[in-house]
Amino acid sequence: MNRFDEMYTSLPYEFFSGGEKIRDHYKIYDEWLARQPGDMMANRREEAEMIFRRVGITFAVYGDKDEGGAGNERLIPFDLIPRIIAAKEWDELEKGLTQRVTALNRFIHDCYHDQEIFKAGLVPSDQLVGNAQFRPEMVGVEVAGGIYSHISGVDIVRALNAEGQPEYYVLEDNLRVPSGVSYMLENRKMTMRLFPELFGAHKVAPVDHYPDLLLETLRESSPATTAEPTVVVLTPGMHNSAYFEHAFLAQQMGVELVEGQDLFTKDKFLYMRTTRGPQRVDVIYRRVDDDFLDPDVFRSDSALGCAGLMEVYRAGHVTICNAVGTGIADDKSIYPYVPKMIEFYLGEKPLLSNVPTLMCRNADDLMYTLDNLKDLVVKEVHGAGGYGMLVGPAATKAEIAKFAEVLRAYPDRYIAQPTLSLSSCPTFVESGIAPRHIDLRPYVLSGKKVRMAPGGLTRVALKEGSLVVNSSQGGGTKDTWVLED
């Protein structure tokens, strides 16, 4: 077969440690692949697509409408070749992720209570009061265990550092309603189904216990008013792009999947309607944005939430996971300050580095960004899904000129970062096996302790040379193998 012939020599390639020396944890896979017939991968890919479509593992693309005006359902492309991470590398990543998410939870608590980090001058106060994600309704509210982000999705990339050595960097923090974990679990099932012999040859750390970890974390976060908490998953409904995941996780945890119309409040407690009568709800794993949770407090036109929910929440009679107001910490304009948060709250040096970031609200940073747009990646501070961003090296002169106009008009809405030499991973594409850029989203669970399933969701930019891995922008996913010692 065509085995990794095509390389971007300037990029850290997951398969090689330098030159053409295969990294130790990929050797067994390489030897296995060399023994396979040429049509094997194409046949297995067709089988995977058939199974995913039959099971209904799709996502809706907003703005991509069919003739009837409905959002088109698509399969997220699944790449057959796993991304493999050595045990030692994962151990270091796990420590860094635990440290980072712990500090971020401390920061969110500080934002809604004493605001010490702002008083110390380490984070400008306008990043709090002027932040669209700051929820004044949460000021002074005590949340169970002091945990705000119970489920965090931290996007990690592997790139070359200043010394020219590969290093893991945090690209962004997703602390509101991070999605994608169902694909991590389904990708593992698919890989085991298609290539069972490979699992006999590798000691791959399991991920199928993630729903158990999630349920344990949610139950631990329950208010102290009950010993046997009832947990529900709150979904906006079947037309949401991630509805498959909402239903999947509810089923895997053995809890009810509810919509706002299924809930009501009484005497500062929350209940769901059941065929057996009202049942009290103690913990909501919500997949609904803040603005739609309670029409009495936020958007009055929302039919997705439950009137009176915030009153129950403030009384301490229900836990919302993730907490209302967590968006203050995953705003991209807050991201540059996370290393300072770690030092301020934990008294430790950050174990994972940030990507160097320019804040366009600063005049000097704006000027530099405008002068170097062709070399930078520019992102909206509230953007997501790969939208509202400019990848300078891949943009035309006309696109750069148009983006510059917007940037001059609204500099406070943007940050800029260097175009990283993102690592690439062997990927099965139409031309054979070739490197494509990847990132990694581990899912970090915070309850009485921090837990995570080994690895996470590896996203891959399937277009040659592309740095955008988001599924809405044509990206796909891979199984992620963390090898055990």
mmCIF file of N, CA, C and O in Angstrom, residues 60-142:
data_model
loop_
_atom_site.group_PDB
_atom_site.id
_atom_site.type_symbol
_atom_site.label_atom_id
_atom_site.label_comp_id
_atom_site.label_asym_id
_atom_site.label_seq_id
_atom_site.Cartn_x
_atom_site.Cartn_y
_atom_site.Cartn_z
ATOM 1 N N ALA A 60 -26.346 17.951 12.391
ATOM 2 C CA ALA A 60 -26.990 18.898 11.484
ATOM 3 C C ALA A 60 -26.074 20.093 11.286
ATOM 4 O O ALA A 60 -25.453 20.579 12.229
ATOM 5 N N VAL A 61 -25.999 20.580 10.032
ATOM 6 C CA VAL A 61 -25.171 21.734 9.726
ATOM 7 C C VAL A 61 -26.077 22.942 9.603
ATOM 8 O O VAL A 61 -26.890 23.024 8.685
ATOM 9 N N TYR A 62 -25.966 23.892 10.543
ATOM 10 C CA TYR A 62 -26.782 25.081 10.483
ATOM 11 C C TYR A 62 -26.401 25.894 9.253
ATOM 12 O O TYR A 62 -25.233 26.060 8.935
ATOM 13 N N GLY A 63 -27.413 26.435 8.565
ATOM 14 C CA GLY A 63 -27.145 27.228 7.378
ATOM 15 C C GLY A 63 -27.050 26.367 6.133
ATOM 16 O O GLY A 63 -27.039 26.873 5.021
ATOM 17 N N ASP A 64 -27.002 25.060 6.280
ATOM 18 C CA ASP A 64 -26.939 24.137 5.150
ATOM 19 C C ASP A 64 -28.307 23.482 5.046
ATOM 20 O O ASP A 64 -28.584 22.473 5.678
ATOM 21 N N LYS A 65 -29.188 24.074 4.259
ATOM 22 C CA LYS A 65 -30.584 23.660 4.230
ATOM 23 C C LYS A 65 -30.898 22.828 2.989
ATOM 24 O O LYS A 65 -30.331 23.033 1.918
ATOM 25 N N ASP A 66 -31.835 21.904 3.164
ATOM 26 C CA ASP A 66 -32.322 21.177 2.007
ATOM 27 C C ASP A 66 -33.472 21.957 1.379
ATOM 28 O O ASP A 66 -33.801 23.068 1.800
ATOM 29 N N GLU A 67 -34.128 21.394 0.375
ATOM 30 C CA GLU A 67 -35.166 22.120 -0.340
ATOM 31 C C GLU A 67 -36.352 22.454 0.557
ATOM 32 O O GLU A 67 -37.058 23.425 0.325
ATOM 33 N N GLY A 68 -36.582 21.668 1.559
ATOM 34 C CA GLY A 68 -37.692 21.935 2.461
ATOM 35 C C GLY A 68 -37.360 22.918 3.562
ATOM 36 O O GLY A 68 -38.201 23.220 4.402
ATOM 37 N N GLY A 69 -36.110 23.396 3.589
ATOM 38 C CA GLY A 69 -35.711 24.379 4.592
ATOM 39 C C GLY A 69 -35.154 23.779 5.854
ATOM 40 O O GLY A 69 -34.806 24.492 6.786
ATOM 41 N N ALA A 70 -35.052 22.461 5.934
ATOM 42 C CA ALA A 70 -34.519 21.811 7.139
ATOM 43 C C ALA A 70 -33.005 21.690 7.040
ATOM 44 O O ALA A 70 -32.430 21.672 5.957
ATOM 45 N N GLY A 71 -32.352 21.600 8.192
ATOM 46 C CA GLY A 71 -30.907 21.430 8.206
ATOM 47 C C GLY A 71 -30.524 20.048 7.702
ATOM 48 O O GLY A 71 -31.171 19.054 8.028
ATOM 49 N N ASN A 72 -29.517 19.986 6.867
ATOM 50 C CA ASN A 72 -29.072 18.703 6.342
ATOM 51 C C ASN A 72 -28.354 17.907 7.417
ATOM 52 O O ASN A 72 -27.559 18.447 8.177
ATOM 53 N N GLU A 73 -28.627 16.606 7.459
ATOM 54 C CA GLU A 73 -27.948 15.700 8.369
ATOM 55 C C GLU A 73 -26.745 15.090 7.653
ATOM 56 O O GLU A 73 -26.870 14.614 6.525
ATOM 57 N N ARG A 74 -25.599 15.114 8.291
ATOM 58 C CA ARG A 74 -24.393 14.566 7.687
ATOM 59 C C ARG A 74 -23.709 13.598 8.644
ATOM 60 O O ARG A 74 -23.814 13.729 9.854
ATOM 61 N N LEU A 75 -22.982 12.661 8.049
ATOM 62 C CA LEU A 75 -22.052 11.865 8.851
ATOM 63 C C LEU A 75 -20.798 12.688 9.071
ATOM 64 O O LEU A 75 -20.328 13.369 8.160
ATOM 65 N N ILE A 76 -20.255 12.631 10.283
ATOM 66 C CA ILE A 76 -18.919 13.185 10.478
ATOM 67 C C ILE A 76 -17.937 12.157 9.943
ATOM 68 O O ILE A 76 -17.939 11.010 10.392
ATOM 69 N N PRO A 77 -17.112 12.532 8.948
ATOM 70 C CA PRO A 77 -16.185 11.541 8.384
ATOM 71 C C PRO A 77 -15.313 10.916 9.465
ATOM 72 O O PRO A 77 -14.776 11.604 10.333
ATOM 73 N N PHE A 78 -15.205 9.589 9.401
ATOM 74 C CA PHE A 78 -14.414 8.834 10.360
ATOM 75 C C PHE A 78 -13.184 8.293 9.654
ATOM 76 O O PHE A 78 -13.296 7.604 8.642
ATOM 77 N N ASP A 79 -12.009 8.619 10.167
ATOM 78 C CA ASP A 79 -10.782 8.106 9.571
ATOM 79 C C ASP A 79 -10.382 6.825 10.278
ATOM 80 O O ASP A 79 -10.401 6.739 11.513
ATOM 81 N N LEU A 80 -9.979 5.835 9.479
ATOM 82 C CA LEU A 80 -9.719 4.498 10.002
ATOM 83 C C LEU A 80 -8.424 4.391 10.805
ATOM 84 O O LEU A 80 -8.279 3.488 11.628
ATOM 85 N N ILE A 81 -7.466 5.267 10.547
ATOM 86 C CA ILE A 81 -6.145 5.135 11.180
ATOM 87 C C ILE A 81 -6.153 5.864 12.515
ATOM 88 O O ILE A 81 -6.347 7.082 12.571
ATOM 89 N N PRO A 82 -5.950 5.172 13.630
ATOM 90 C CA PRO A 82 -6.014 5.835 14.938
ATOM 91 C C PRO A 82 -4.830 6.757 15.174
ATOM 92 O O PRO A 82 -3.757 6.590 14.603
ATOM 93 N N ARG A 83 -5.076 7.722 16.013
ATOM 94 C CA ARG A 83 -3.981 8.540 16.533
ATOM 95 C C ARG A 83 -3.507 7.837 17.812
ATOM 96 O O ARG A 83 -4.302 7.552 18.704
ATOM 97 N N ILE A 84 -2.210 7.556 17.908
ATOM 98 C CA ILE A 84 -1.677 6.780 19.033
ATOM 99 C C ILE A 84 -0.811 7.673 19.904
ATOM 100 O O ILE A 84 0.080 8.378 19.408
ATOM 101 N N ILE A 85 -1.067 7.657 21.212
ATOM 102 C CA ILE A 85 -0.339 8.478 22.183
ATOM 103 C C ILE A 85 0.334 7.556 23.193
ATOM 104 O O ILE A 85 -0.312 6.663 23.761
ATOM 105 N N ALA A 86 1.608 7.762 23.408
ATOM 106 C CA ALA A 86 2.354 6.947 24.365
ATOM 107 C C ALA A 86 1.888 7.232 25.792
ATOM 108 O O ALA A 86 1.429 8.335 26.109
ATOM 109 N N ALA A 87 2.015 6.245 26.668
ATOM 110 C CA ALA A 87 1.545 6.364 28.054
ATOM 111 C C ALA A 87 2.182 7.552 28.762
ATOM 112 O O ALA A 87 1.503 8.307 29.472
ATOM 113 N N LYS A 88 3.479 7.743 28.597
ATOM 114 C CA LYS A 88 4.170 8.834 29.289
ATOM 115 C C LYS A 88 3.651 10.190 28.832
ATOM 116 O O LYS A 88 3.465 11.106 29.645
ATOM 117 N N GLU A 89 3.402 10.318 27.536
ATOM 118 C CA GLU A 89 2.870 11.580 27.016
ATOM 119 C C GLU A 89 1.507 11.878 27.619
ATOM 120 O O GLU A 89 1.206 13.011 27.992
ATOM 121 N N TRP A 90 0.651 10.849 27.691
ATOM 122 C CA TRP A 90 -0.679 11.067 28.247
ATOM 123 C C TRP A 90 -0.599 11.427 29.730
ATOM 124 O O TRP A 90 -1.351 12.280 30.208
ATOM 125 N N ASP A 91 0.284 10.784 30.466
ATOM 126 C CA ASP A 91 0.428 11.107 31.893
ATOM 127 C C ASP A 91 0.721 12.596 32.086
ATOM 128 O O ASP A 91 0.158 13.237 32.984
ATOM 129 N N GLU A 92 1.612 13.133 31.263
ATOM 130 C CA GLU A 92 1.948 14.554 31.364
ATOM 131 C C GLU A 92 0.760 15.425 30.967
ATOM 132 O O GLU A 92 0.490 16.453 31.597
ATOM 133 N N LEU A 93 0.065 15.030 29.910
ATOM 134 C CA LEU A 93 -1.117 15.777 29.491
ATOM 135 C C LEU A 93 -2.185 15.779 30.586
ATOM 136 O O LEU A 93 -2.795 16.806 30.878
ATOM 137 N N GLU A 94 -2.400 14.626 31.202
ATOM 138 C CA GLU A 94 -3.425 14.499 32.236
ATOM 139 C C GLU A 94 -3.125 15.427 33.417
ATOM 140 O O GLU A 94 -4.019 16.095 33.949
ATOM 141 N N LYS A 95 -1.865 15.485 33.821
ATOM 142 C CA LYS A 95 -1.490 16.386 34.921
ATOM 143 C C LYS A 95 -1.741 17.841 34.541
ATOM 144 O O LYS A 95 -2.267 18.631 35.336
ATOM 145 N N GLY A 96 -1.358 18.202 33.321
ATOM 146 C CA GLY A 96 -1.551 19.577 32.880
ATOM 147 C C GLY A 96 -3.010 19.952 32.750
ATOM 148 O O GLY A 96 -3.409 21.071 33.096
ATOM 149 N N LEU A 97 -3.830 19.042 32.266
ATOM 150 C CA LEU A 97 -5.265 19.306 32.123
ATOM 151 C C LEU A 97 -5.934 19.437 33.486
ATOM 152 O O LEU A 97 -6.784 20.316 33.690
ATOM 153 N N THR A 98 -5.566 18.571 34.417
ATOM 154 C CA THR A 98 -6.117 18.659 35.776
ATOM 155 C C THR A 98 -5.786 20.012 36.397
ATOM 156 O O THR A 98 -6.654 20.672 36.991
ATOM 157 N N GLN A 99 -4.539 20.435 36.261
ATOM 158 C CA GLN A 99 -4.120 21.717 36.802
ATOM 159 C C GLN A 99 -4.898 22.864 36.172
ATOM 160 O O GLN A 99 -5.400 23.764 36.874
ATOM 161 N N ARG A 100 -5.048 22.830 34.862
ATOM 162 C CA ARG A 100 -5.678 23.937 34.144
ATOM 163 C C ARG A 100 -7.157 24.067 34.494
ATOM 164 O O ARG A 100 -7.641 25.163 34.795
ATOM 165 N N VAL A 101 -7.877 22.956 34.460
ATOM 166 C CA VAL A 101 -9.305 23.013 34.733
ATOM 167 C C VAL A 101 -9.573 23.376 36.191
ATOM 168 O O VAL A 101 -10.536 24.094 36.499
ATOM 169 N N THR A 102 -8.720 22.923 37.101
ATOM 170 C CA THR A 102 -8.857 23.311 38.512
ATOM 171 C C THR A 102 -8.737 24.826 38.665
ATOM 172 O O THR A 102 -9.539 25.469 39.362
ATOM 173 N N ALA A 103 -7.755 25.417 38.004
ATOM 174 C CA ALA A 103 -7.564 26.867 38.082
ATOM 175 C C ALA A 103 -8.722 27.612 37.425
ATOM 176 O O ALA A 103 -9.169 28.650 37.934
ATOM 177 N N LEU A 104 -9.228 27.100 36.319
ATOM 178 C CA LEU A 104 -10.349 27.763 35.651
ATOM 179 C C LEU A 104 -11.601 27.754 36.525
ATOM 180 O O LEU A 104 -12.346 28.747 36.575
ATOM 181 N N ASN A 105 -11.843 26.658 37.225
ATOM 182 C CA ASN A 105 -12.983 26.625 38.147
ATOM 183 C C ASN A 105 -12.807 27.632 39.279
ATOM 184 O O ASN A 105 -13.767 28.293 39.693
ATOM 185 N N ARG A 106 -11.587 27.760 39.768
ATOM 186 C CA ARG A 106 -11.313 28.759 40.808
ATOM 187 C C ARG A 106 -11.543 30.172 40.268
ATOM 188 O O ARG A 106 -12.056 31.052 40.977
ATOM 189 N N PHE A 107 -11.147 30.392 39.028
ATOM 190 C CA PHE A 107 -11.322 31.708 38.406
ATOM 191 C C PHE A 107 -12.805 32.068 38.273
ATOM 192 O O PHE A 107 -13.220 33.192 38.588
ATOM 193 N N ILE A 108 -13.619 31.112 37.808
ATOM 194 C CA ILE A 108 -15.051 31.407 37.638
ATOM 195 C C ILE A 108 -15.682 31.738 38.989
ATOM 196 O O ILE A 108 -16.472 32.682 39.112
ATOM 197 N N HIS A 109 -15.329 30.970 40.013
ATOM 198 C CA HIS A 109 -15.841 31.269 41.360
ATOM 199 C C HIS A 109 -15.431 32.670 41.788
ATOM 200 O O HIS A 109 -16.243 33.437 42.339
ATOM 201 N N ASP A 110 -14.201 33.030 41.518
ATOM 202 C CA ASP A 110 -13.690 34.353 41.870
ATOM 203 C C ASP A 110 -14.457 35.453 41.141
ATOM 204 O O ASP A 110 -14.763 36.512 41.710
ATOM 205 N N CYS A 111 -14.783 35.219 39.869
ATOM 206 C CA CYS A 111 -15.523 36.213 39.082
ATOM 207 C C CYS A 111 -16.853 36.567 39.730
ATOM 208 O O CYS A 111 -17.280 37.733 39.693
ATOM 209 N N TYR A 112 -17.511 35.581 40.334
ATOM 210 C CA TYR A 112 -18.844 35.797 40.886
ATOM 211 C C TYR A 112 -18.842 35.994 42.398
ATOM 212 O O TYR A 112 -19.903 36.047 43.017
ATOM 213 N N HIS A 113 -17.632 36.110 42.970
ATOM 214 C CA HIS A 113 -17.545 36.330 44.413
ATOM 215 C C HIS A 113 -16.576 37.473 44.732
ATOM 216 O O HIS A 113 -16.932 38.635 44.549
ATOM 217 N N ASP A 114 -15.372 37.194 45.147
ATOM 218 C CA ASP A 114 -14.491 38.246 45.655
ATOM 219 C C ASP A 114 -13.712 38.999 44.579
ATOM 220 O O ASP A 114 -13.177 40.067 44.851
ATOM 221 N N GLN A 115 -13.579 38.416 43.380
ATOM 222 C CA GLN A 115 -12.901 39.067 42.257
ATOM 223 C C GLN A 115 -11.463 39.466 42.602
ATOM 224 O O GLN A 115 -10.960 40.511 42.204
ATOM 225 N N GLU A 116 -10.792 38.598 43.343
ATOM 226 C CA GLU A 116 -9.439 38.897 43.830
ATOM 227 C C GLU A 116 -8.429 39.049 42.699
ATOM 228 O O GLU A 116 -7.521 39.873 42.773
ATOM 229 N N ILE A 117 -8.555 38.241 41.635
ATOM 230 C CA ILE A 117 -7.557 38.311 40.566
ATOM 231 C C ILE A 117 -7.639 39.629 39.810
ATOM 232 O O ILE A 117 -6.645 40.129 39.284
ATOM 233 N N PHE A 118 -8.817 40.235 39.797
ATOM 234 C CA PHE A 118 -8.983 41.550 39.165
ATOM 235 C C PHE A 118 -8.445 42.639 40.080
ATOM 236 O O PHE A 118 -7.788 43.585 39.628
ATOM 237 N N LYS A 119 -8.695 42.498 41.377
ATOM 238 C CA LYS A 119 -8.173 43.475 42.342
ATOM 239 C C LYS A 119 -6.658 43.457 42.366
ATOM 240 O O LYS A 119 -6.025 44.493 42.612
ATOM 241 N N ALA A 120 -6.074 42.276 42.089
ATOM 242 C CA ALA A 120 -4.616 42.160 42.066
ATOM 243 C C ALA A 120 -4.019 42.709 40.775
ATOM 244 O O ALA A 120 -2.788 42.792 40.644
ATOM 245 N N GLY A 121 -4.868 43.063 39.823
ATOM 246 C CA GLY A 121 -4.393 43.643 38.576
ATOM 247 C C GLY A 121 -3.847 42.638 37.578
ATOM 248 O O GLY A 121 -3.231 43.035 36.586
ATOM 249 N N LEU A 122 -4.082 41.349 37.824
ATOM 250 C CA LEU A 122 -3.554 40.327 36.909
ATOM 251 C C LEU A 122 -4.439 40.134 35.687
ATOM 252 O O LEU A 122 -3.967 39.699 34.626
ATOM 253 N N VAL A 123 -5.721 40.431 35.834
ATOM 254 C CA VAL A 123 -6.657 40.417 34.710
ATOM 255 C C VAL A 123 -7.379 41.762 34.721
ATOM 256 O O VAL A 123 -7.897 42.172 35.765
ATOM 257 N N PRO A 124 -7.418 42.479 33.597
ATOM 258 C CA PRO A 124 -8.081 43.787 33.563
ATOM 259 C C PRO A 124 -9.551 43.674 33.940
ATOM 260 O O PRO A 124 -10.243 42.743 33.518
ATOM 261 N N SER A 125 -10.053 44.606 34.712
ATOM 262 C CA SER A 125 -11.439 44.543 35.190
ATOM 263 C C SER A 125 -12.445 44.624 34.056
ATOM 264 O O SER A 125 -13.563 44.102 34.173
ATOM 265 N N ASP A 126 -12.061 45.267 32.925
ATOM 266 C CA ASP A 126 -13.021 45.354 31.828
ATOM 267 C C ASP A 126 -13.264 43.997 31.174
ATOM 268 O O ASP A 126 -14.237 43.820 30.431
ATOM 269 N N GLN A 127 -12.392 43.022 31.452
ATOM 270 C CA GLN A 127 -12.615 41.674 30.948
ATOM 271 C C GLN A 127 -13.709 40.956 31.729
ATOM 272 O O GLN A 127 -14.171 39.885 31.318
ATOM 273 N N LEU A 128 -14.133 41.564 32.845
ATOM 274 C CA LEU A 128 -15.229 41.004 33.629
ATOM 275 C C LEU A 128 -16.522 41.745 33.317
ATOM 276 O O LEU A 128 -17.456 41.189 32.739
ATOM 277 N N VAL A 129 -16.567 43.027 33.651
ATOM 278 C CA VAL A 129 -17.817 43.778 33.531
ATOM 279 C C VAL A 129 -18.224 43.998 32.079
ATOM 280 O O VAL A 129 -19.411 44.134 31.773
ATOM 281 N N GLY A 130 -17.257 44.014 31.167
ATOM 282 C CA GLY A 130 -17.588 44.228 29.764
ATOM 283 C C GLY A 130 -17.712 42.952 28.971
ATOM 284 O O GLY A 130 -17.854 42.997 27.747
ATOM 285 N N ASN A 131 -17.691 41.808 29.648
ATOM 286 C CA ASN A 131 -17.706 40.529 28.958
ATOM 287 C C ASN A 131 -19.142 40.054 28.753
ATOM 288 O O ASN A 131 -19.925 39.974 29.699
ATOM 289 N N ALA A 132 -19.474 39.738 27.500
ATOM 290 C CA ALA A 132 -20.843 39.325 27.176
ATOM 291 C C ALA A 132 -21.234 38.027 27.866
ATOM 292 O O ALA A 132 -22.426 37.737 28.018
ATOM 293 N N GLN A 133 -20.239 37.225 28.296
ATOM 294 C CA GLN A 133 -20.532 35.951 28.943
ATOM 295 C C GLN A 133 -20.653 36.066 30.463
ATOM 296 O O GLN A 133 -20.962 35.075 31.136
ATOM 297 N N PHE A 134 -20.390 37.252 31.006
ATOM 298 C CA PHE A 134 -20.539 37.448 32.449
ATOM 299 C C PHE A 134 -22.020 37.527 32.781
ATOM 300 O O PHE A 134 -22.781 38.276 32.165
ATOM 301 N N ARG A 135 -22.465 36.763 33.765
ATOM 302 C CA ARG A 135 -23.873 36.734 34.168
ATOM 303 C C ARG A 135 -24.021 37.360 35.548
ATOM 304 O O ARG A 135 -23.736 36.710 36.576
ATOM 305 N N PRO A 136 -24.462 38.614 35.621
ATOM 306 C CA PRO A 136 -24.642 39.266 36.928
ATOM 307 C C PRO A 136 -25.556 38.474 37.855
ATOM 308 O O PRO A 136 -25.434 38.560 39.088
ATOM 309 N N GLU A 137 -26.479 37.710 37.274
ATOM 310 C CA GLU A 137 -27.413 36.911 38.072
ATOM 311 C C GLU A 137 -26.709 35.868 38.928
ATOM 312 O O GLU A 137 -27.290 35.325 39.881
ATOM 313 N N MET A 138 -25.430 35.571 38.606
ATOM 314 C CA MET A 138 -24.691 34.555 39.346
ATOM 315 C C MET A 138 -23.832 35.133 40.467
ATOM 316 O O MET A 138 -23.220 34.376 41.230
ATOM 317 N N VAL A 139 -23.766 36.447 40.582
ATOM 318 C CA VAL A 139 -22.933 37.064 41.616
ATOM 319 C C VAL A 139 -23.441 36.648 43.000
ATOM 320 O O VAL A 139 -24.620 36.798 43.326
ATOM 321 N N GLY A 140 -22.553 36.088 43.792
ATOM 322 C CA GLY A 140 -22.897 35.673 45.152
ATOM 323 C C GLY A 140 -23.589 34.333 45.254
ATOM 324 O O GLY A 140 -23.837 33.844 46.367
ATOM 325 N N VAL A 141 -23.902 33.696 44.128
ATOM 326 C CA VAL A 141 -24.575 32.396 44.164
ATOM 327 C C VAL A 141 -23.546 31.315 44.492
ATOM 328 O O VAL A 141 -22.491 31.218 43.856
ATOM 329 N N GLU A 142 -23.839 30.491 45.491
ATOM 330 C CA GLU A 142 -22.959 29.389 45.852
ATOM 331 C C GLU A 142 -23.380 28.145 45.091
ATOM 332 O O GLU A 142 -24.550 27.749 45.141
#
